[in-house]
XYZ file of C-alpha atoms in Angstrom:
726
model
C 24.050 69.753 5.184
C 21.747 70.799 2.354
C 20.198 74.257 2.609
C 16.523 74.555 1.669
C 15.049 77.785 0.271
C 11.285 77.961 -0.108
C 10.013 79.851 -3.166
C 6.850 81.932 -3.132
C 5.696 81.544 -6.724
C 3.419 84.566 -6.357
C 6.281 87.000 -5.672
C 8.875 86.002 -8.245
C 11.039 88.912 -9.445
C 13.508 88.090 -12.209
C 16.001 90.562 -13.610
C 16.975 90.078 -17.255
C 20.031 91.870 -18.728
C 18.600 94.405 -21.174
C 21.039 93.552 -23.974
C 19.645 90.017 -24.083
C 16.081 91.102 -24.870
C 16.862 93.045 -28.040
C 14.838 91.481 -30.868
C 12.962 89.310 -28.370
C 9.392 89.253 -27.097
C 7.274 87.683 -24.357
C 5.169 84.597 -24.962
C 1.604 84.879 -26.164
C -1.227 83.297 -24.183
C -1.644 80.660 -26.874
C 2.061 79.771 -26.692
C 1.869 79.497 -22.906
C -1.085 77.142 -23.231
C 0.844 74.941 -25.649
C 3.869 74.906 -23.354
C 1.840 73.934 -20.307
C -0.092 71.343 -22.302
C 3.276 69.759 -23.165
C 4.058 69.458 -19.432
C 6.414 72.421 -19.231
C 6.515 74.735 -16.222
C 8.112 78.014 -15.212
C 9.246 79.487 -11.941
C 7.186 82.538 -12.965
C 3.551 81.405 -13.265
C 2.989 84.199 -15.810
C 5.972 83.076 -17.921
C 7.324 86.634 -17.969
C 10.835 85.229 -17.460
C 10.834 83.632 -20.924
C 11.752 85.591 -24.064
C 11.617 84.258 -27.609
C 12.695 85.461 -31.018
C 10.391 88.238 -32.245
C 10.730 87.435 -35.943
C 7.649 86.036 -37.637
C 7.554 82.229 -37.593
C 10.776 81.867 -35.622
C 9.296 80.231 -32.505
C 7.412 76.930 -32.414
C 6.273 76.185 -28.817
C 5.529 72.546 -29.680
C 9.303 71.935 -29.786
C 9.520 72.391 -25.997
C 8.335 69.439 -23.930
C 8.493 68.253 -20.303
C 10.955 70.965 -19.291
C 11.295 73.350 -16.337
C 12.412 76.996 -16.564
C 13.647 79.318 -13.852
C 15.544 82.567 -13.736
C 15.539 84.210 -17.144
C 15.291 82.209 -20.359
C 16.081 83.841 -23.693
C 15.535 81.613 -26.692
C 16.854 81.984 -30.194
C 14.996 80.915 -33.280
C 13.278 77.586 -32.678
C 11.887 75.955 -35.815
C 11.180 72.352 -36.837
C 14.522 70.958 -37.999
C 17.014 68.201 -37.297
C 20.634 68.381 -36.222
C 22.868 65.496 -37.233
C 26.401 64.755 -36.063
C 27.848 61.404 -37.130
C 25.126 58.851 -36.322
C 23.282 61.058 -33.826
C 20.268 62.838 -35.307
C 17.824 64.794 -33.112
C 14.989 67.272 -33.582
C 15.626 70.850 -32.559
C 13.955 71.980 -29.355
C 14.061 71.534 -25.577
C 13.012 68.158 -24.156
C 13.011 66.809 -20.590
C 15.441 69.446 -19.338
C 15.721 72.046 -16.574
C 17.032 75.486 -17.568
C 17.982 78.373 -15.287
C 19.341 81.689 -16.581
C 20.010 80.307 -20.049
C 20.362 82.011 -23.418
C 20.143 79.798 -26.482
C 21.098 80.397 -30.081
C 19.171 79.512 -33.208
C 18.103 75.926 -33.904
C 19.591 74.320 -30.808
C 18.872 70.857 -29.403
C 18.607 70.538 -25.602
C 17.474 67.018 -24.752
C 17.733 65.263 -21.379
C 19.867 67.991 -19.815
C 18.766 67.544 -16.246
C 20.318 70.743 -14.882
C 21.478 73.589 -17.152
C 22.260 76.871 -15.401
C 23.879 80.164 -16.379
C 24.939 79.268 -19.913
C 24.777 81.050 -23.238
C 24.671 78.803 -26.257
C 25.606 79.507 -29.858
C 23.681 78.432 -32.942
C 23.082 74.773 -33.816
C 24.346 73.543 -30.460
C 23.455 69.958 -29.586
C 23.223 69.031 -25.873
C 22.126 65.434 -25.217
C 22.052 63.367 -22.013
C 23.892 65.641 -19.572
C 23.534 65.275 -15.809
C 24.692 68.758 -14.796
C 25.930 71.746 -16.764
C 26.288 74.882 -14.675
C 28.429 77.958 -14.271
C 29.102 80.084 -11.186
C 29.252 83.867 -11.397
C 32.912 83.863 -10.339
C 34.267 81.293 -12.795
C 37.708 81.857 -14.307
C 37.506 79.044 -16.889
C 40.939 77.729 -15.973
C 42.793 81.042 -16.123
C 44.866 82.513 -13.314
C 42.791 85.623 -12.602
C 40.895 86.639 -9.457
C 37.447 88.131 -8.955
C 36.575 90.925 -6.507
C 36.816 89.786 -2.915
C 38.712 86.585 -3.627
C 41.867 85.863 -1.613
C 45.182 85.331 -3.363
C 45.179 81.645 -2.443
C 42.235 81.155 -4.816
C 44.432 81.932 -7.808
C 45.214 78.988 -10.101
C 48.969 78.545 -10.520
C 50.624 75.776 -12.534
C 53.801 74.540 -10.845
C 55.909 73.700 -13.902
C 59.506 72.516 -13.811
C 59.705 72.183 -10.037
C 57.491 70.521 -7.445
C 57.911 73.200 -4.795
C 56.159 75.857 -6.897
C 59.207 78.055 -7.365
C 58.630 78.207 -11.134
C 54.831 78.469 -11.100
C 53.066 80.370 -13.878
C 49.539 81.680 -14.299
C 47.587 80.117 -17.174
C 45.739 82.314 -19.645
C 43.740 81.549 -22.752
C 46.360 82.498 -25.337
C 49.329 81.009 -23.437
C 51.966 79.228 -25.518
C 55.024 77.348 -24.351
C 57.269 80.374 -25.033
C 55.322 82.431 -22.485
C 55.527 79.702 -19.869
C 59.258 79.212 -20.451
C 60.208 82.866 -19.985
C 57.938 83.177 -16.945
C 59.324 80.032 -15.310
C 63.033 80.682 -15.860
C 63.744 84.329 -14.954
C 62.519 84.150 -11.369
C 65.190 86.476 -10.022
C 63.674 89.431 -11.913
C 60.930 90.365 -9.420
C 59.749 93.368 -11.439
C 59.287 91.181 -14.505
C 57.393 88.564 -12.486
C 54.965 91.212 -11.208
C 54.436 92.637 -14.675
C 53.623 89.184 -16.058
C 50.873 88.843 -13.473
C 49.538 92.224 -14.560
C 49.585 91.159 -18.221
C 47.540 88.107 -17.283
C 45.021 90.181 -15.322
C 44.604 92.693 -18.153
C 40.971 92.867 -19.264
C 39.670 91.265 -16.070
C 37.125 93.625 -14.498
C 36.772 91.355 -11.472
C 32.989 91.486 -11.628
C 30.971 88.505 -10.451
C 29.082 88.249 -13.710
C 30.528 85.330 -15.602
C 28.473 82.769 -17.483
C 29.273 79.589 -19.350
C 29.622 79.657 -23.115
C 29.121 77.022 -25.791
C 30.129 78.055 -29.319
C 28.315 77.470 -32.576
C 27.968 73.895 -33.844
C 29.289 72.330 -30.642
C 28.077 68.861 -29.625
C 27.998 67.643 -26.012
C 26.453 64.258 -25.246
C 26.363 61.547 -22.569
C 28.379 63.638 -20.122
C 28.152 63.636 -16.335
C 29.334 67.084 -15.259
C 30.317 70.356 -16.889
C 30.888 73.128 -14.384
C 32.394 76.515 -15.158
C 33.323 75.417 -18.670
C 33.811 77.529 -21.774
C 33.364 75.408 -24.886
C 34.493 76.685 -28.269
C 32.786 76.367 -31.640
C 32.575 72.929 -33.259
C 33.886 71.154 -30.154
C 32.743 67.557 -29.718
C 32.367 66.143 -26.196
C 31.095 62.608 -25.684
C 30.962 60.565 -22.502
C 33.148 62.871 -20.412
C 33.091 62.320 -16.673
C 34.030 65.719 -15.232
C 34.904 69.018 -16.917
C 35.358 71.758 -14.333
C 36.783 75.277 -14.545
C 38.187 74.821 -18.022
C 38.377 76.464 -21.422
C 38.076 74.255 -24.501
C 39.417 76.213 -27.453
C 37.924 75.013 -30.713
C 36.989 76.350 -34.135
C 35.640 75.140 -37.454
C 39.210 74.870 -38.781
C 40.653 73.282 -35.613
C 38.012 71.162 -33.921
C 38.724 69.913 -30.400
C 37.321 66.677 -29.005
C 36.876 65.106 -25.565
C 35.982 61.450 -25.181
C 34.817 58.828 -22.721
C 35.658 58.992 -19.026
C 37.801 62.120 -19.323
C 38.334 64.362 -16.299
C 39.658 67.889 -16.865
C 39.938 70.369 -13.993
C 41.459 73.859 -13.852
C 42.952 74.089 -17.293
C 42.961 75.237 -20.894
C 42.715 72.913 -23.865
C 44.199 74.166 -27.127
C 42.655 74.351 -30.575
C 42.469 71.064 -32.460
C 43.372 68.956 -29.426
C 41.886 65.582 -28.500
C 41.526 64.046 -25.036
C 40.151 60.496 -24.904
C 39.762 57.262 -22.926
C 39.828 58.024 -19.192
C 42.591 60.623 -19.401
C 42.934 63.043 -16.475
C 44.387 66.559 -16.514
C 44.446 68.943 -13.536
C 46.029 72.423 -13.551
C 47.192 72.270 -17.126
C 47.534 73.979 -20.472
C 47.397 71.938 -23.676
C 48.807 73.504 -26.826
C 47.364 73.234 -30.311
C 46.958 69.816 -31.951
C 47.784 67.845 -28.795
C 46.503 64.434 -27.788
C 45.949 62.884 -24.362
C 44.618 59.340 -24.428
C 44.487 55.886 -22.845
C 44.448 56.969 -19.233
C 47.215 59.571 -19.452
C 47.614 61.718 -16.339
C 48.776 65.301 -16.833
C 49.069 67.278 -13.594
C 50.498 70.757 -12.974
C 51.986 70.747 -16.463
C 52.027 72.622 -19.754
C 52.223 70.587 -22.958
C 53.417 72.260 -26.153
C 51.797 72.116 -29.597
C 51.736 68.899 -31.662
C 52.430 66.632 -28.688
C 50.993 63.181 -27.968
C 50.811 61.625 -24.511
C 49.312 58.181 -23.854
C 48.995 56.008 -20.756
C 51.803 57.648 -18.775
C 52.054 60.056 -15.850
C 53.379 63.599 -16.225
C 53.703 65.840 -13.154
C 55.011 69.401 -12.760
C 56.500 69.749 -16.226
C 56.967 72.349 -18.918
C 57.129 70.549 -22.249
C 57.819 72.206 -25.595
C 56.179 71.182 -28.915
C 56.483 67.766 -30.559
C 56.749 65.678 -27.404
C 55.965 61.955 -27.649
C 55.280 59.758 -24.624
C 53.214 56.663 -25.298
C 53.835 54.070 -22.636
C 51.988 53.196 -19.448
C 55.195 52.694 -17.485
C 56.885 56.006 -18.335
C 57.011 58.792 -15.771
C 58.106 62.400 -16.087
C 58.293 64.837 -13.173
C 59.699 68.271 -12.391
C 61.282 68.709 -15.799
C 61.603 71.252 -18.552
C 61.818 69.311 -21.810
C 62.440 71.503 -24.838
C 60.522 69.541 -27.434
C 61.037 67.090 -30.297
C 61.455 64.549 -27.518
C 60.502 60.909 -27.098
C 60.188 59.203 -23.711
C 60.586 55.434 -23.986
C 58.699 52.746 -22.077
C 59.781 52.327 -18.480
C 61.701 55.612 -18.417
C 61.367 57.424 -15.092
C 62.644 60.942 -15.510
C 63.284 62.445 -12.087
C 62.518 59.283 -10.153
C 64.147 60.541 -6.976
C 65.566 63.622 -5.298
C 69.149 64.018 -4.194
C 68.260 66.743 -1.697
C 66.218 66.993 1.461
C 63.389 68.786 -0.305
C 61.334 67.967 -3.417
C 62.934 70.831 -5.310
C 65.000 68.943 -7.880
C 64.781 69.655 -11.608
C 65.723 68.180 -14.938
C 66.432 70.359 -17.967
C 66.561 68.590 -21.325
C 67.029 70.543 -24.514
C 65.266 69.564 -27.701
C 65.621 66.094 -29.144
C 65.916 64.391 -25.728
C 65.527 60.610 -26.048
C 66.062 58.425 -22.962
C 66.232 54.693 -23.595
C 63.962 51.915 -22.377
C 63.698 51.664 -18.587
C 66.154 54.508 -18.000
C 65.925 56.433 -14.768
C 67.560 59.664 -13.680
C 67.875 61.537 -10.416
C 67.442 65.256 -9.937
C 69.264 67.409 -10.891
C 70.235 66.604 -14.481
C 70.883 68.650 -17.588
C 71.109 67.412 -21.181
C 72.253 69.125 -24.375
C 70.196 68.946 -27.567
C 69.504 65.588 -29.227
C 71.077 63.450 -26.541
C 70.296 59.733 -26.704
C 70.656 57.994 -23.341
C 70.986 54.209 -23.405
C 69.051 51.967 -21.047
C 70.323 52.123 -17.488
C 69.795 53.334 -13.940
C 71.794 56.533 -13.609
C 72.358 56.960 -9.893
C 74.113 60.319 -9.921
C 73.399 63.777 -11.276
C 74.326 64.265 -14.930
C 75.369 67.311 -16.925
C 75.764 66.287 -20.556
C 76.937 69.317 -22.589
C 77.668 67.449 -25.828
C 74.831 67.691 -28.392
C 73.902 64.763 -30.645
C 75.682 62.444 -28.194
C 75.142 58.876 -27.007
C 75.337 58.344 -23.248
C 75.717 54.866 -21.741
C 76.417 53.326 -18.366
C 79.889 52.133 -17.429
C 80.669 48.423 -17.609
C 81.947 45.884 -15.081
C 81.392 48.125 -12.102
C 82.901 51.214 -13.699
C 80.913 54.156 -12.303
C 81.945 56.556 -15.083
C 79.291 57.124 -17.713
C 80.436 56.872 -21.306
C 79.768 59.537 -23.911
C 80.261 59.521 -27.672
C 79.823 63.120 -28.847
C 78.358 63.606 -32.340
C 77.119 59.992 -32.243
C 74.006 60.743 -34.322
C 76.126 62.108 -37.173
C 78.436 59.090 -37.099
C 75.920 56.266 -36.782
C 72.342 57.449 -37.336
C 72.374 60.330 -39.779
C 69.031 59.126 -41.167
C 67.224 60.065 -37.950
C 68.686 63.575 -37.908
C 67.927 64.191 -41.572
C 64.391 62.852 -41.229
C 63.677 64.953 -38.146
C 62.985 68.177 -39.996
C 60.719 66.515 -42.574
C 58.959 64.397 -39.942
C 57.970 67.260 -37.688
C 56.881 69.495 -40.542
C 54.565 66.721 -41.722
C 53.122 66.219 -38.233
C 52.365 69.890 -37.724
C 48.597 69.968 -38.238
C 48.023 73.415 -36.764
C 46.016 75.809 -38.907
C 46.975 78.864 -36.874
C 50.634 78.786 -35.819
C 51.069 81.198 -32.939
C 54.014 79.306 -31.469
C 56.907 79.425 -33.910
C 58.807 76.127 -33.925
C 62.275 75.432 -35.303
C 62.169 71.811 -36.470
C 65.626 71.688 -38.058
C 68.141 69.931 -35.762
C 70.859 72.155 -37.222
C 70.007 75.642 -35.999
C 71.727 78.397 -33.997
C 70.878 76.808 -30.644
C 72.547 73.507 -31.507
C 75.436 75.205 -33.298
C 76.360 77.163 -30.185
C 76.323 73.897 -28.243
C 78.604 72.301 -30.839
C 81.006 75.238 -30.660
C 81.097 74.918 -26.891
C 81.728 71.182 -27.216
C 84.587 71.761 -29.646
C 86.164 74.057 -27.102
C 85.598 71.460 -24.365
C 87.214 68.660 -26.409
C 90.248 70.834 -27.134
C 90.611 71.764 -23.468
C 90.320 68.157 -22.249
C 92.811 67.075 -24.908
C 95.256 69.719 -23.675
C 95.174 68.102 -20.222
C 96.536 64.820 -21.592
C 98.628 66.252 -24.428
C 101.892 65.234 -22.679
C 100.773 61.627 -23.115
C 99.833 62.163 -26.766
C 102.616 64.451 -28.005
C 105.200 65.121 -25.338
C 107.288 67.439 -27.496
C 104.315 69.619 -28.428
C 103.195 69.838 -24.804
C 106.685 70.787 -23.573
C 106.990 73.507 -26.224
C 103.870 75.254 -24.921
C 104.816 77.918 -22.402
C 101.338 79.175 -21.479
C 97.859 77.634 -21.096
C 96.816 79.422 -24.300
C 99.725 77.880 -26.195
C 98.926 74.459 -24.762
C 95.319 74.876 -25.887
C 96.501 75.727 -29.422
C 98.857 72.746 -29.474
C 95.972 70.473 -28.494
C 93.864 71.961 -31.263
C 96.678 71.404 -33.768
C 97.019 67.809 -32.592
C 93.325 67.136 -33.211
C 93.621 68.569 -36.722
C 96.816 66.756 -37.610
C 95.957 63.333 -36.205
C 92.510 62.390 -37.539
C 93.126 58.683 -36.815
C 94.280 59.111 -33.228
C 92.424 56.815 -30.844
C 92.230 57.845 -27.207
C 89.655 58.695 -24.564
C 89.149 61.805 -22.462
C 87.902 62.196 -18.925
C 85.300 64.896 -18.238
C 84.673 65.270 -14.498
C 81.733 67.653 -14.926
C 79.447 65.265 -16.787
C 78.530 63.186 -13.749
C 78.692 64.005 -10.077
C 81.403 62.124 -8.194
C 82.522 59.780 -10.990
C 82.633 61.919 -14.134
C 82.488 60.544 -17.682
C 84.754 58.976 -20.272
C 84.611 60.673 -23.682
C 85.068 58.153 -26.486
C 86.144 58.900 -30.068
C 86.951 62.567 -29.314
C 88.960 63.067 -32.522
C 86.175 61.740 -34.761
C 83.658 63.798 -32.808
C 85.817 66.899 -33.167
C 86.129 66.468 -36.933
C 82.439 65.654 -37.345
C 81.325 68.605 -35.238
C 83.419 70.929 -37.406
C 81.965 69.468 -40.600
C 78.436 69.883 -39.303
C 79.072 73.523 -38.395
C 80.492 74.104 -41.883
C 77.426 72.452 -43.361
C 75.114 74.662 -41.301
C 77.025 77.801 -42.282
C 77.170 76.954 -45.969
C 73.555 75.855 -46.172
C 72.392 78.993 -44.363
C 74.384 81.229 -46.706
C 73.070 79.343 -49.741
C 69.481 79.695 -48.505
C 70.023 83.395 -47.848
C 71.407 84.016 -51.333
C 68.418 82.199 -52.803
C 66.032 84.244 -50.680
C 67.483 87.567 -51.786
C 67.699 86.280 -55.392
C 71.479 86.476 -55.443
C 73.127 83.933 -57.742
C 76.445 83.819 -55.856
C 77.887 84.925 -52.544
C 79.584 88.248 -53.228
C 81.561 90.698 -51.147
C 78.604 93.070 -51.405
C 76.351 90.437 -49.825
C 78.910 89.877 -47.079
C 79.147 93.611 -46.402
C 75.374 93.811 -46.110
C 75.429 90.912 -43.642
C 78.049 92.654 -41.516
C 75.662 95.553 -41.102
C 73.234 93.236 -39.287
C 73.522 92.785 -35.517
C 75.570 89.747 -34.545
C 73.941 87.515 -31.933
C 76.119 84.703 -30.614
C 73.914 83.543 -27.738
C 70.616 81.867 -28.623
C 67.719 80.509 -26.600
C 65.079 77.917 -27.375
C 61.990 79.871 -26.294
C 59.122 77.414 -26.359
C 60.355 75.963 -29.664
C 61.318 79.261 -31.304
C 65.030 80.083 -31.498
C 65.570 83.686 -30.384
C 68.786 85.630 -29.644
C 69.237 86.079 -25.914
C 69.674 89.822 -26.387
C 66.242 90.021 -28.024
C 64.730 88.226 -25.025
C 66.262 90.852 -22.749
C 64.845 93.523 -25.056
C 61.422 91.931 -24.644
C 61.771 92.056 -20.864
C 62.673 95.736 -21.005
C 59.590 96.462 -23.123
C 57.386 94.592 -20.661
C 58.803 96.355 -17.615
C 58.744 99.882 -19.055
C 55.141 99.498 -20.267
C 55.881 99.482 -23.991
C 54.231 96.054 -24.106
C 51.000 96.035 -22.122
C 49.465 92.636 -22.887
C 50.251 89.104 -23.958
C 49.214 89.939 -27.508
C 52.083 92.402 -27.544
C 54.459 89.696 -26.341
C 53.318 87.429 -29.153
C 53.786 90.225 -31.665
C 57.352 90.546 -30.397
C 57.881 86.829 -31.058
C 56.499 87.384 -34.565
C 58.958 90.199 -35.216
C 61.838 87.983 -34.051
C 60.677 85.248 -36.429
C 60.573 87.705 -39.335
C 64.216 88.593 -38.667
C 65.317 85.058 -37.803
C 66.661 84.199 -41.261
C 68.838 87.328 -41.406
C 70.110 86.971 -37.835
C 70.853 83.279 -38.451
C 72.787 84.098 -41.626
C 74.875 86.696 -39.809
C 75.620 84.084 -37.143
C 76.564 81.541 -39.829
C 79.073 83.995 -41.282
C 80.543 84.500 -37.802
C 80.846 80.734 -37.200
C 82.578 80.180 -40.512
C 85.148 82.798 -39.571
C 85.587 81.194 -36.153
C 86.291 77.803 -37.725
C 89.040 79.213 -39.951
C 90.272 81.810 -37.422
C 90.175 84.720 -39.887
C 87.673 87.081 -41.575
C 85.986 85.720 -44.674
C 87.653 88.450 -46.740
C 90.938 86.644 -46.064
C 89.663 83.241 -47.136
C 91.789 81.713 -49.882
C 90.579 79.598 -52.765
C 91.845 76.576 -50.848
C 89.590 77.458 -47.898
C 86.582 77.878 -50.148
C 87.357 74.572 -51.818
C 87.711 72.959 -48.390
C 84.270 74.299 -47.458
C 82.725 73.036 -50.680
C 84.363 69.609 -50.315
C 83.458 69.108 -46.654
C 79.913 70.364 -47.029
C 79.333 68.250 -50.135
C 80.576 65.198 -48.239
C 78.189 65.917 -45.351
C 75.272 66.638 -47.675
C 75.840 63.505 -49.730
C 76.449 61.343 -46.671
C 73.122 62.462 -45.270
C 71.451 60.920 -48.287
C 73.626 57.799 -48.524
C 73.353 57.162 -44.779
C 69.595 57.519 -45.020
C 69.482 55.020 -47.886
C 71.775 52.639 -46.010
C 69.714 52.847 -42.825
C 66.498 52.095 -44.661
C 68.060 49.344 -46.793
C 68.898 47.386 -43.657
C 65.189 46.927 -43.078
C 65.040 45.040 -46.386
C 68.379 43.176 -46.403
C 69.140 42.257 -42.800
C 68.512 38.554 -42.140
C 66.828 39.133 -38.807
C 64.476 41.658 -40.332
C 63.570 39.305 -43.173
C 63.224 36.067 -41.243
C 59.587 36.608 -40.160
C 58.401 36.768 -43.766
C 57.795 33.780 -46.034
C 59.294 35.540 -49.016
C 60.293 38.912 -50.423
C 56.850 39.573 -51.852
C 55.241 39.206 -48.425
C 57.826 41.533 -46.905
C 57.168 44.131 -49.600
C 53.416 43.822 -49.056
C 53.908 44.494 -45.343
C 56.690 47.095 -45.398
C 56.205 48.637 -48.803
C 58.954 49.021 -51.360
C 62.128 50.937 -50.668
C 61.760 52.510 -54.104
C 58.379 53.922 -53.071
C 59.738 55.862 -50.090
C 58.662 59.448 -50.826
C 60.954 60.890 -48.149
C 64.044 59.332 -49.747
C 62.976 60.520 -53.206
C 62.542 64.040 -51.869
C 65.859 63.878 -50.015
C 67.659 62.733 -53.169
C 66.262 65.623 -55.185
C 67.013 68.125 -52.414
C 70.586 66.817 -52.047
C 71.408 67.143 -55.735
C 69.878 70.605 -55.892
C 71.770 71.752 -52.801
C 75.145 70.427 -53.971
C 74.758 72.212 -57.305
C 73.676 75.423 -55.639
C 76.535 75.173 -53.099
C 79.178 75.109 -55.810
C 77.541 78.010 -57.623
C 77.226 80.194 -54.534
C 80.774 79.689 -53.242
C 82.610 79.502 -56.536
C 81.362 83.010 -57.228
C 83.402 84.476 -54.398
C 86.612 82.548 -55.037
C 89.512 84.802 -55.911
C 90.251 84.791 -59.615
């Protein structure tokens, strides 16, 4: 039932915050006459609630028409002028609007804003055709804080990664995917969880004194409802349906936009992001340079920087940067997806639970790519850059092999099939292009979240090393069938493991399959081409190590790799366990160091956490190089000081082959688009095909790759030949 309060216009008492009246003055009698003549009215019949700019010639009362004022009104400079944004051009002033407790900036346009309450506007703000725009005194603008007297259940949590709320995090304005990841994963550390709440509450005085904000040069038009919204500078909002309890981060360098029919509730929208065409987001955080469009639904989720989501439905997820999901039929729920991912049409990730409670999860490391119409059940776990072929996977999966292809069994066979290192064998072009592609798509001006876009990095290398160990172990189980004499000569499990390793090295053409029972619940998985995968994995690790050492020598302006350089590297801490923290690759020990600093009070706010990330990024190249040196020694089972000329030559040869094959495979992959009959058959002739596709010779990526490959191969020989024993 509506409550009616009768106002005695003769006893109006309005309190105006003193800081708002500095440089302001009351209206003159002549100005009041002009205002009333133009059909304006005020809750205070004496107009003492209205303050205007005190500078000479800075207030023109004729620019206010048919408007109603209540509470306090503090106006900035109001002079005859026009504001133009695209095709919309309007005169400055206040027309046919109702304002309550409003502070405007200089040269604003407020036209047909039928209810505007408790807002403070910047300069050159344009508000046009808005039904309601109001702010309560207890608004949190989408953050997870509380005001005095509010119960804990009023706090806004975002239930990422799990539907039952067990991984929920509190949103805050500067949140990045790294923050959300660490908060959501280490739930057993109760002291850390409490401290993270305190970091989020830092700076919150709890007072019931909030007001809405619209930044300079923002444009809001044809919008139904804005309630408890903070709108950043240069934001553009047109035709939105409902914007409630949100923060829209925007700046002149990174303008954010909201389009027709959009509904945003309880969330934070990152700088330079765009939300269009009936999209809906509730309890959310959008990173920088993100896009939601074409009816996308984002609920209880955090979306990392540089991500695009169209049409689909995303529920209870934590998603790292560079996520692509474009199709109306795709569905993603209760997952942590570590970025550089692409969800195909019809894919239903987490379509069902295999427990009696909706507490299942899916964890997919970066580069996750499920095929068309694939579906998976909770729980599942995928290594980096796993491609899953089309199919309905009825049982839980744990795929530890990075860069692998996963397919369904055939003819009723329930075992899934895995080809480890598949990308390196059959689609090197995609891996090579990845780094260039994501760097090109990164449109952020301010890069708070550090993102590793190279597929070959410490996180994937540790997965490859683990997979090498797994292939050797599984081979040892069937070694009696492969080399009976070698198996019988092994007296201990360690000796059997070594014999299996020797077999893989000495029989590069061996063709057999392995069975891995841990890859799928109940039925396990068949591992195809394990010898080729083993050899390719080793080559890729060598390539990573050599490239990292070459880059390091270049960075420190060292012509060749010398024993002095190696000694200096040995002085660095060796980190062998790495985490993908929101897109940034950080040693696990450094993450634990961060937690210690948070718990002991050394770090007192989220800015301090972000500074810690920055310090890790500054040291990343050195830590990565030390790790590369360690991996190289692991591959050859001896310290680098004991490497012979033959070993160095083996490194140079293998790495050159990998480097060159990356280019030739890329050329071959692209050439198929121009030579394959089925690609050509829709064109009348070659000229038409070239007009549509462009010329292969004009491919700037391939030109750049060719130049980079030649430069790297030359530099590789120089760097490693320098350390060869004379």
